[in-house]
Amino acid sequence: MGSVELDPKPARRRWRLHQSALVVLWVVMSMMIWVGLYWYIRRQSIRNVEEGLVSMCEERARMLQDRFAVSVNHVHALAILVSTFHYQKEPPALDQETFADYTARTAFERPLLNGVAYAQRVVHTQRELFEMQQGWVIRTMKREPSPIQDEYAPVIYSQETVSYIEALDMMSGEEDRENILRARATGKAVLTSPFRLLGSNHLGVVLTFPVYREDLALDVTEEERIEATAGYLGGAFDVESLVENLLSQLAGNPEIIVKVYDVTNASEPLIMYGPDLPDGFPSPSHTSMLDFGDPFRKHNMVCRYSKEPDVPVSATTTASGVFVICMLVGYIVYAAWNRYDNVKEDCRKMEELKKQAEAADVAKSQFLATVSHEIRTPMNGVLGMLDMLLDTKLNSTQQDYAQTAQVCGKTLISLINEVLDRAKIEAGKLELESVPFDLRSTLDEVISLSYSKSREKCIELAVYVSDGVPEVLLGDPGRFRQIITNLVGNSIKFTERGHIFVQVHLADHSNLVVEQRPEPGLNGHNDDSIPTASVSANEDFDTLSGYETADKRNTWENLNKFLSQSSYSTQNGSTHNSNSELVTLVVSVEDTGTGIPLHAQSRVFTPFMQADSSTSRNYGGTGIGLSISKCLVELMGGQIWFVSRPGIGSTFTFTAVFQRCERNGAVEMKKDTLDILPSCFRGFHAILVDERPVRAVVTKYHLQRLGISVETVGNVDLGIAALTSEKGKLLSGTKRRCIFLVETDSCSSKNGSIPFSSLEGSCKGSKLHLPNLFLLATSELEKERFPGFSDYAFIMKPLKASTVAACLQLALGVDSQNANEDGNNTEGPSSLRSLLVGKKILVVDDNKVNLRVAAGTLKKYGVEVQCVESGKDALALLQMPHKFDACFMDVQMPEMDGFEATRQIRLMEKKANEKVKAGEHGTEDEMAGMDWHLPILAMTADVIQATHEECIKCGMDGYVSKPFEEKQLYQAVAKLWASANS
């Protein structure tokens, strides 16, 4: 059962509900944080206020207590003074006038007291005498005569401020009496409860000190104290004035309310100072205990603010700020979470799209592989049958038809290869080889592929490789050839006159393309201000064909500078980076075609894009050649760019990085990678007549590859002069042979004729030999201009070393057997026949047409072929022992494909080899002493890299792509035998 994908929408709706609930919860939590922080800060503020209140209240209580203690001490001192001067002096030194005067003078020492007075102790038996002596009657506080009682305490001395209490009995009041009795019994100061003072009507207290007749010891008894008591000194304290004075001196905070209580009776405290406040006053308060020296009476001070403290602004702002921060954090988290969800959803969609894209990529790869296989399989039959047909006796018309069909089939295969290459590049599965190859031979192959079209259009096609470029490099020759072929093919397609020039230089030497920059507006820069160039027929330029080129740097002047620099470096052995393992080449393909329109230059390398819609109709092509070339160049570690001018032409330039591989030092170098040139022309001397120096350099390059020394002149007259002069050194005794090569557009002398007759006359009777004359022509039409010359006298362009050698061999009669002194061409049919003749090969293919093609192709080379149509039939024939030398195996077959058949074959061989090693076969057994390994070559119509890797992985020794050509077959077979022998 297939997996069922759950609909994500309900889950997302549930998540949205949960998300909304979380948002509400976060808002509620933020509000709770706000309330909690507000109350916390407010509480802290109130606590600070309370602490300030405590500090101020304690300070005031302490000061009030200290001041009261000072006043008590002064009263105590005054009591001692009375005892000393009134009772211990005889006669007494103290009277009312003296007491009043003294207390008035020392009143500043007692600022808290309204006044002081002295009451003498009078028992009832002494009352009458006392009243007679004082001249007044003892009275009560109500100013009535005092009733009879055991003891009296009338005031005899008083400060002027309290003189109104003179003759009043201090013991007439119940509370006063108790205080006086307690004072004389304890010997300490005693306070009364608060009461309204006479005169000021303020609340106050009276401080009473006992006065003894003599000093008493510390350990006296209470009775002894009572017996020694002479009187009582009292001081009236105006508590209200005392506290007011203290607060005014402290400059206290007016917002603080101070109240002083007598709390001797805790249930009914008596207020001594302070305003009345309503019950439940909300202001915070603090109570400080007061010690006025009377242990019986208790007092305290209550401080509070006049109003409830204001809520601090910080409580609101801080709480609000934190609330805002919480909301911002919540919003950020919410937004981030939403973003995360969106990104997660996008990732999920991207993952789905990725899976779809991967599935589409796999489907595309499978489709391409299938289409490739399905197209290549019949094309293998078509091309194979055409090849076999061309080997039969055909008349010229039939041969032309067959060759045309073969060319069309190869064009179709090339188109399929381009599409597959683009698919491989997009999938990142295109890999480059690293094998030794001859760069110059590879370029000659490109010339061979393009020479027919260039001759048809009568355009120059030339290749030049500078001397500094190594002869052999390590790289991928096939892909390098593909880049050059694409660029040259495009140039031929869009060029109707002029030339196509391929140059290869070392990047270290080539200042033509590396150190300079293209002109503004070119190389893909769309600049409408650049007009389309018009070519004048009469204007001549120092280029290969005389036509103007797009890149003005590619002129004879720059090329000549480069040749001089390269020659100097070569002679002095100072080639740059000669010790480096890497070689960077700069390759340019220059044409004088139509150029690329400015609006289309920016999309030149875009796949399947052409300059305009008419391009494919007028010129053909798919528009992917340049994009493939760009990708291949980048895989080679280089870059590609171009300069194009509409109406002038285009110059494409690219760099590529290869590894250095010396020809004589590369062990793995295969001879089939080199185009062996004949050595029979070494020592020849050539005089080249060419009025175009760039073209002369190209011709000289090909002649020098054959070992021919070249002297270049600008016209025929100079060439004849060179022949007849001593500098020619063409004496009859020399071994050097001389050839005379003339470009067809440079063969006229100054008088308009070809002066070879004068040269022949000058040579008669002399020791000079008339050299062989050759004309270099671009097309067959040029032969008609020179009817006096045979076909052997013409060397047709485009030039390549092997073509020049073949023409010279025919014209000069050089022994062709000596053409390859260094070795024979290892790619010809005879070499392939030498590898295959007498071999017995099993061909396995489910397609009968392919079987016929493979069998017919192999039988041409003397192979004994046996064909089967399935992998199972192949396994039956290959049971050990067998007599087959190799097996050509198709990959895709019904029932058992080539991969599985190969695995089974290798498994059988493994078991057989194990038995041989174990000695289970006798010495006369046919399998004794043999190590079984049948070379298996895969015949696959797939060109996908994965198919090739699977071929090697399952045990095959190599593979050849359908339809296969003779050279491809030779390389695969040679590798197959090498693997088998190793």
Short mmCIF file of N, CA and C in Angstrom, two decimals, residues 757-855:
data_model
loop_
_atom_site.label_atom_id
_atom_site.label_comp_id
_atom_site.label_asym_id
_atom_site.label_seq_id
_atom_site.Cartn_x
_atom_site.Cartn_y
_atom_site.Cartn_z
N SER A 757 58.97 32.33 -66.86
CA SER A 757 59.81 32.05 -68.05
C SER A 757 61.16 32.72 -67.94
N SER A 758 61.18 33.94 -67.39
CA SER A 758 62.46 34.62 -67.20
C SER A 758 63.30 33.90 -66.17
N LEU A 759 62.63 33.33 -65.19
CA LEU A 759 63.37 32.58 -64.18
C LEU A 759 63.96 31.33 -64.80
N GLU A 760 63.18 30.67 -65.69
CA GLU A 760 63.68 29.45 -66.34
C GLU A 760 64.87 29.77 -67.23
N GLY A 761 64.81 30.93 -67.92
CA GLY A 761 65.93 31.32 -68.78
C GLY A 761 67.17 31.63 -67.98
N SER A 762 66.99 32.25 -66.84
CA SER A 762 68.15 32.60 -66.02
C SER A 762 68.79 31.38 -65.41
N CYS A 763 68.01 30.29 -65.30
CA CYS A 763 68.56 29.08 -64.68
C CYS A 763 69.29 28.20 -65.69
N LYS A 764 69.03 28.41 -67.03
CA LYS A 764 69.72 27.58 -68.02
C LYS A 764 71.20 27.88 -68.03
N GLY A 765 71.97 26.85 -68.15
CA GLY A 765 73.42 26.98 -68.17
C GLY A 765 74.03 27.28 -66.84
N SER A 766 73.24 27.32 -65.81
CA SER A 766 73.77 27.57 -64.46
C SER A 766 73.62 26.32 -63.62
N LYS A 767 74.12 26.40 -62.45
CA LYS A 767 74.04 25.26 -61.53
C LYS A 767 72.77 25.28 -60.69
N LEU A 768 71.90 26.20 -61.02
CA LEU A 768 70.67 26.29 -60.25
C LEU A 768 69.59 25.44 -60.88
N HIS A 769 68.77 24.80 -60.05
CA HIS A 769 67.63 24.01 -60.50
C HIS A 769 66.37 24.82 -60.32
N LEU A 770 65.47 24.69 -61.25
CA LEU A 770 64.19 25.38 -61.13
C LEU A 770 63.36 24.66 -60.07
N PRO A 771 62.86 25.36 -59.06
CA PRO A 771 62.12 24.70 -57.98
C PRO A 771 60.73 24.30 -58.45
N ASN A 772 60.10 23.40 -57.66
CA ASN A 772 58.70 23.03 -57.88
C ASN A 772 57.79 24.17 -57.42
N LEU A 773 56.80 24.46 -58.28
CA LEU A 773 55.91 25.57 -58.02
C LEU A 773 54.56 25.05 -57.55
N PHE A 774 54.03 25.66 -56.46
CA PHE A 774 52.72 25.30 -55.92
C PHE A 774 51.91 26.57 -55.69
N LEU A 775 50.64 26.46 -56.00
CA LEU A 775 49.73 27.57 -55.77
C LEU A 775 48.79 27.22 -54.61
N LEU A 776 48.63 28.17 -53.71
CA LEU A 776 47.74 27.97 -52.55
C LEU A 776 46.40 28.60 -52.88
N ALA A 777 45.36 27.73 -52.98
CA ALA A 777 44.03 28.19 -53.41
C ALA A 777 43.01 27.92 -52.33
N THR A 778 41.98 28.80 -52.28
CA THR A 778 40.92 28.67 -51.29
C THR A 778 39.76 27.84 -51.81
N SER A 779 39.48 27.91 -53.12
CA SER A 779 38.36 27.17 -53.69
C SER A 779 38.75 26.60 -55.04
N GLU A 780 37.91 25.69 -55.53
CA GLU A 780 38.15 25.07 -56.84
C GLU A 780 38.03 26.09 -57.96
N LEU A 781 37.27 27.15 -57.74
CA LEU A 781 37.09 28.15 -58.79
C LEU A 781 38.38 28.85 -59.13
N GLU A 782 39.30 28.94 -58.18
CA GLU A 782 40.55 29.64 -58.45
C GLU A 782 41.44 28.88 -59.42
N LYS A 783 41.21 27.57 -59.59
CA LYS A 783 42.02 26.80 -60.54
C LYS A 783 41.79 27.27 -61.98
N GLU A 784 40.58 27.79 -62.25
CA GLU A 784 40.28 28.23 -63.61
C GLU A 784 41.09 29.45 -64.01
N ARG A 785 41.57 30.21 -63.06
CA ARG A 785 42.40 31.37 -63.37
C ARG A 785 43.78 30.98 -63.87
N PHE A 786 44.18 29.74 -63.58
CA PHE A 786 45.53 29.30 -63.95
C PHE A 786 45.41 28.00 -64.76
N PRO A 787 45.01 28.11 -66.04
CA PRO A 787 44.80 26.90 -66.83
C PRO A 787 46.08 26.15 -67.15
N GLY A 788 47.22 26.79 -67.03
CA GLY A 788 48.47 26.13 -67.39
C GLY A 788 49.04 25.24 -66.30
N PHE A 789 48.38 25.18 -65.17
CA PHE A 789 48.90 24.41 -64.04
C PHE A 789 48.07 23.14 -63.87
N SER A 790 48.75 22.06 -63.54
CA SER A 790 48.05 20.80 -63.29
C SER A 790 47.43 20.82 -61.89
N ASP A 791 46.57 19.84 -61.64
CA ASP A 791 45.93 19.77 -60.32
C ASP A 791 46.94 19.53 -59.21
N TYR A 792 48.07 18.86 -59.56
CA TYR A 792 49.07 18.59 -58.53
C TYR A 792 49.77 19.85 -58.04
N ALA A 793 49.68 20.94 -58.85
CA ALA A 793 50.36 22.18 -58.48
C ALA A 793 49.54 23.01 -57.48
N PHE A 794 48.32 22.57 -57.21
CA PHE A 794 47.47 23.33 -56.29
C PHE A 794 47.42 22.64 -54.92
N ILE A 795 47.61 23.43 -53.91
CA ILE A 795 47.40 22.98 -52.52
C ILE A 795 46.16 23.70 -52.01
N MET A 796 45.08 22.92 -51.80
CA MET A 796 43.80 23.52 -51.44
C MET A 796 43.73 23.79 -49.93
N LYS A 797 43.11 24.91 -49.64
CA LYS A 797 42.90 25.30 -48.24
C LYS A 797 41.54 24.76 -47.78
N PRO A 798 41.33 24.66 -46.46
CA PRO A 798 42.22 25.08 -45.35
C PRO A 798 43.43 24.17 -45.22
N LEU A 799 44.54 24.80 -44.80
CA LEU A 799 45.78 24.07 -44.67
C LEU A 799 45.84 23.31 -43.35
N LYS A 800 46.38 22.11 -43.43
CA LYS A 800 46.82 21.39 -42.25
C LYS A 800 48.02 20.57 -42.66
N ALA A 801 48.85 20.21 -41.71
CA ALA A 801 50.14 19.62 -42.03
C ALA A 801 50.00 18.34 -42.84
N SER A 802 49.05 17.49 -42.48
CA SER A 802 48.89 16.22 -43.20
C SER A 802 48.44 16.44 -44.63
N THR A 803 47.57 17.45 -44.87
CA THR A 803 47.12 17.75 -46.23
C THR A 803 48.26 18.28 -47.08
N VAL A 804 49.04 19.18 -46.53
CA VAL A 804 50.20 19.71 -47.25
C VAL A 804 51.18 18.58 -47.57
N ALA A 805 51.38 17.69 -46.61
CA ALA A 805 52.31 16.58 -46.84
C ALA A 805 51.82 15.68 -47.97
N ALA A 806 50.51 15.39 -47.99
CA ALA A 806 49.96 14.53 -49.04
C ALA A 806 50.11 15.17 -50.42
N CYS A 807 49.85 16.48 -50.52
CA CYS A 807 50.00 17.17 -51.81
C CYS A 807 51.44 17.17 -52.28
N LEU A 808 52.37 17.43 -51.37
CA LEU A 808 53.78 17.44 -51.75
C LEU A 808 54.26 16.06 -52.16
N GLN A 809 53.76 15.04 -51.47
CA GLN A 809 54.16 13.67 -51.83
C GLN A 809 53.73 13.33 -53.26
N LEU A 810 52.49 13.70 -53.61
CA LEU A 810 52.01 13.41 -54.97
C LEU A 810 52.77 14.20 -56.01
N ALA A 811 53.03 15.48 -55.73
CA ALA A 811 53.68 16.33 -56.73
C ALA A 811 55.17 16.04 -56.86
N LEU A 812 55.84 15.78 -55.78
CA LEU A 812 57.29 15.59 -55.79
C LEU A 812 57.69 14.15 -55.98
N GLY A 813 56.71 13.24 -55.88
CA GLY A 813 57.04 11.83 -56.03
C GLY A 813 57.84 11.27 -54.87
N VAL A 814 57.62 11.82 -53.67
CA VAL A 814 58.33 11.32 -52.50
C VAL A 814 57.76 9.95 -52.13
N ASP A 815 58.63 9.01 -51.77
CA ASP A 815 58.21 7.65 -51.43
C ASP A 815 57.27 7.71 -50.23
N SER A 816 56.03 7.26 -50.44
CA SER A 816 55.04 7.31 -49.38
C SER A 816 55.35 6.32 -48.27
N GLN A 817 56.18 5.32 -48.59
CA GLN A 817 56.52 4.35 -47.54
C GLN A 817 57.39 4.98 -46.46
N ASN A 818 58.07 6.06 -46.83
CA ASN A 818 58.91 6.75 -45.86
C ASN A 818 58.16 7.89 -45.15
N ALA A 819 56.89 7.93 -45.46
CA ALA A 819 56.13 9.05 -44.90
C ALA A 819 56.01 8.97 -43.40
N ASN A 820 56.05 7.78 -42.86
CA ASN A 820 55.90 7.60 -41.42
C ASN A 820 57.09 6.85 -40.88
N GLU A 821 58.22 7.48 -40.90
CA GLU A 821 59.41 6.84 -40.37
C GLU A 821 59.30 6.58 -38.89
N ASP A 822 58.62 7.44 -38.19
CA ASP A 822 58.52 7.32 -36.75
C ASP A 822 57.47 6.32 -36.33
N GLY A 823 56.72 5.78 -37.27
CA GLY A 823 55.67 4.83 -36.92
C GLY A 823 54.53 4.95 -37.88
N ASN A 824 53.69 3.94 -37.92
CA ASN A 824 52.54 3.92 -38.80
C ASN A 824 51.34 4.49 -38.09
N ASN A 825 50.36 4.85 -38.90
CA ASN A 825 49.11 5.33 -38.34
C ASN A 825 48.38 4.16 -37.71
N THR A 826 48.17 4.25 -36.44
CA THR A 826 47.62 3.11 -35.71
C THR A 826 46.12 3.10 -35.69
N GLU A 827 45.48 4.04 -36.46
CA GLU A 827 44.04 4.08 -36.43
C GLU A 827 43.41 3.57 -37.70
N GLY A 828 44.18 3.10 -38.65
CA GLY A 828 43.64 2.66 -39.92
C GLY A 828 43.01 1.29 -39.84
N PRO A 829 42.32 0.92 -40.91
CA PRO A 829 41.67 -0.38 -40.93
C PRO A 829 42.64 -1.54 -40.80
N SER A 830 43.86 -1.37 -41.37
CA SER A 830 44.82 -2.47 -41.28
C SER A 830 45.23 -2.73 -39.85
N SER A 831 45.39 -1.65 -39.04
CA SER A 831 45.77 -1.83 -37.64
C SER A 831 44.64 -2.48 -36.86
N LEU A 832 43.40 -2.07 -37.13
CA LEU A 832 42.27 -2.68 -36.46
C LEU A 832 42.13 -4.14 -36.87
N ARG A 833 42.41 -4.42 -38.14
CA ARG A 833 42.35 -5.81 -38.62
C ARG A 833 43.41 -6.66 -37.93
N SER A 834 44.60 -6.05 -37.73
CA SER A 834 45.66 -6.81 -37.07
C SER A 834 45.29 -7.17 -35.63
N LEU A 835 44.44 -6.34 -35.00
CA LEU A 835 44.01 -6.63 -33.64
C LEU A 835 42.92 -7.70 -33.62
N LEU A 836 42.05 -7.72 -34.64
CA LEU A 836 40.86 -8.55 -34.59
C LEU A 836 40.94 -9.83 -35.42
N VAL A 837 41.85 -9.88 -36.37
CA VAL A 837 41.85 -11.01 -37.29
C VAL A 837 42.06 -12.32 -36.53
N GLY A 838 41.22 -13.32 -36.86
CA GLY A 838 41.33 -14.63 -36.25
C GLY A 838 40.67 -14.74 -34.89
N LYS A 839 40.12 -13.62 -34.34
CA LYS A 839 39.48 -13.67 -33.03
C LYS A 839 38.06 -14.23 -33.16
N LYS A 840 37.64 -14.92 -32.12
CA LYS A 840 36.27 -15.43 -32.07
C LYS A 840 35.52 -14.61 -31.02
N ILE A 841 34.53 -13.86 -31.50
CA ILE A 841 33.83 -12.91 -30.64
C ILE A 841 32.35 -13.25 -30.62
N LEU A 842 31.79 -13.24 -29.41
CA LEU A 842 30.36 -13.46 -29.22
C LEU A 842 29.68 -12.10 -29.13
N VAL A 843 28.68 -11.87 -30.01
CA VAL A 843 27.93 -10.62 -30.02
C VAL A 843 26.54 -10.91 -29.46
N VAL A 844 26.15 -10.15 -28.40
CA VAL A 844 24.86 -10.35 -27.74
C VAL A 844 24.04 -9.07 -27.89
N ASP A 845 22.89 -9.18 -28.60
CA ASP A 845 22.01 -8.03 -28.80
C ASP A 845 20.63 -8.54 -29.14
N ASP A 846 19.61 -7.93 -28.54
CA ASP A 846 18.25 -8.37 -28.82
C ASP A 846 17.72 -7.80 -30.12
N ASN A 847 18.41 -6.82 -30.72
CA ASN A 847 18.00 -6.21 -31.97
C ASN A 847 18.72 -6.89 -33.13
N LYS A 848 17.94 -7.50 -34.01
CA LYS A 848 18.54 -8.27 -35.10
C LYS A 848 19.31 -7.38 -36.06
N VAL A 849 18.81 -6.16 -36.28
CA VAL A 849 19.54 -5.24 -37.17
C VAL A 849 20.90 -4.92 -36.60
N ASN A 850 20.94 -4.65 -35.29
CA ASN A 850 22.22 -4.34 -34.66
C ASN A 850 23.14 -5.55 -34.70
N LEU A 851 22.57 -6.74 -34.57
CA LEU A 851 23.40 -7.95 -34.69
C LEU A 851 24.04 -8.02 -36.07
N ARG A 852 23.26 -7.74 -37.10
CA ARG A 852 23.79 -7.79 -38.46
C ARG A 852 24.86 -6.73 -38.66
N VAL A 853 24.61 -5.51 -38.10
CA VAL A 853 25.60 -4.44 -38.25
C VAL A 853 26.89 -4.80 -37.53
N ALA A 854 26.78 -5.27 -36.29
CA ALA A 854 27.98 -5.62 -35.53
C ALA A 854 28.72 -6.78 -36.20
N ALA A 855 27.97 -7.79 -36.61
CA ALA A 855 28.62 -8.93 -37.26
C ALA A 855 29.28 -8.51 -38.55
#
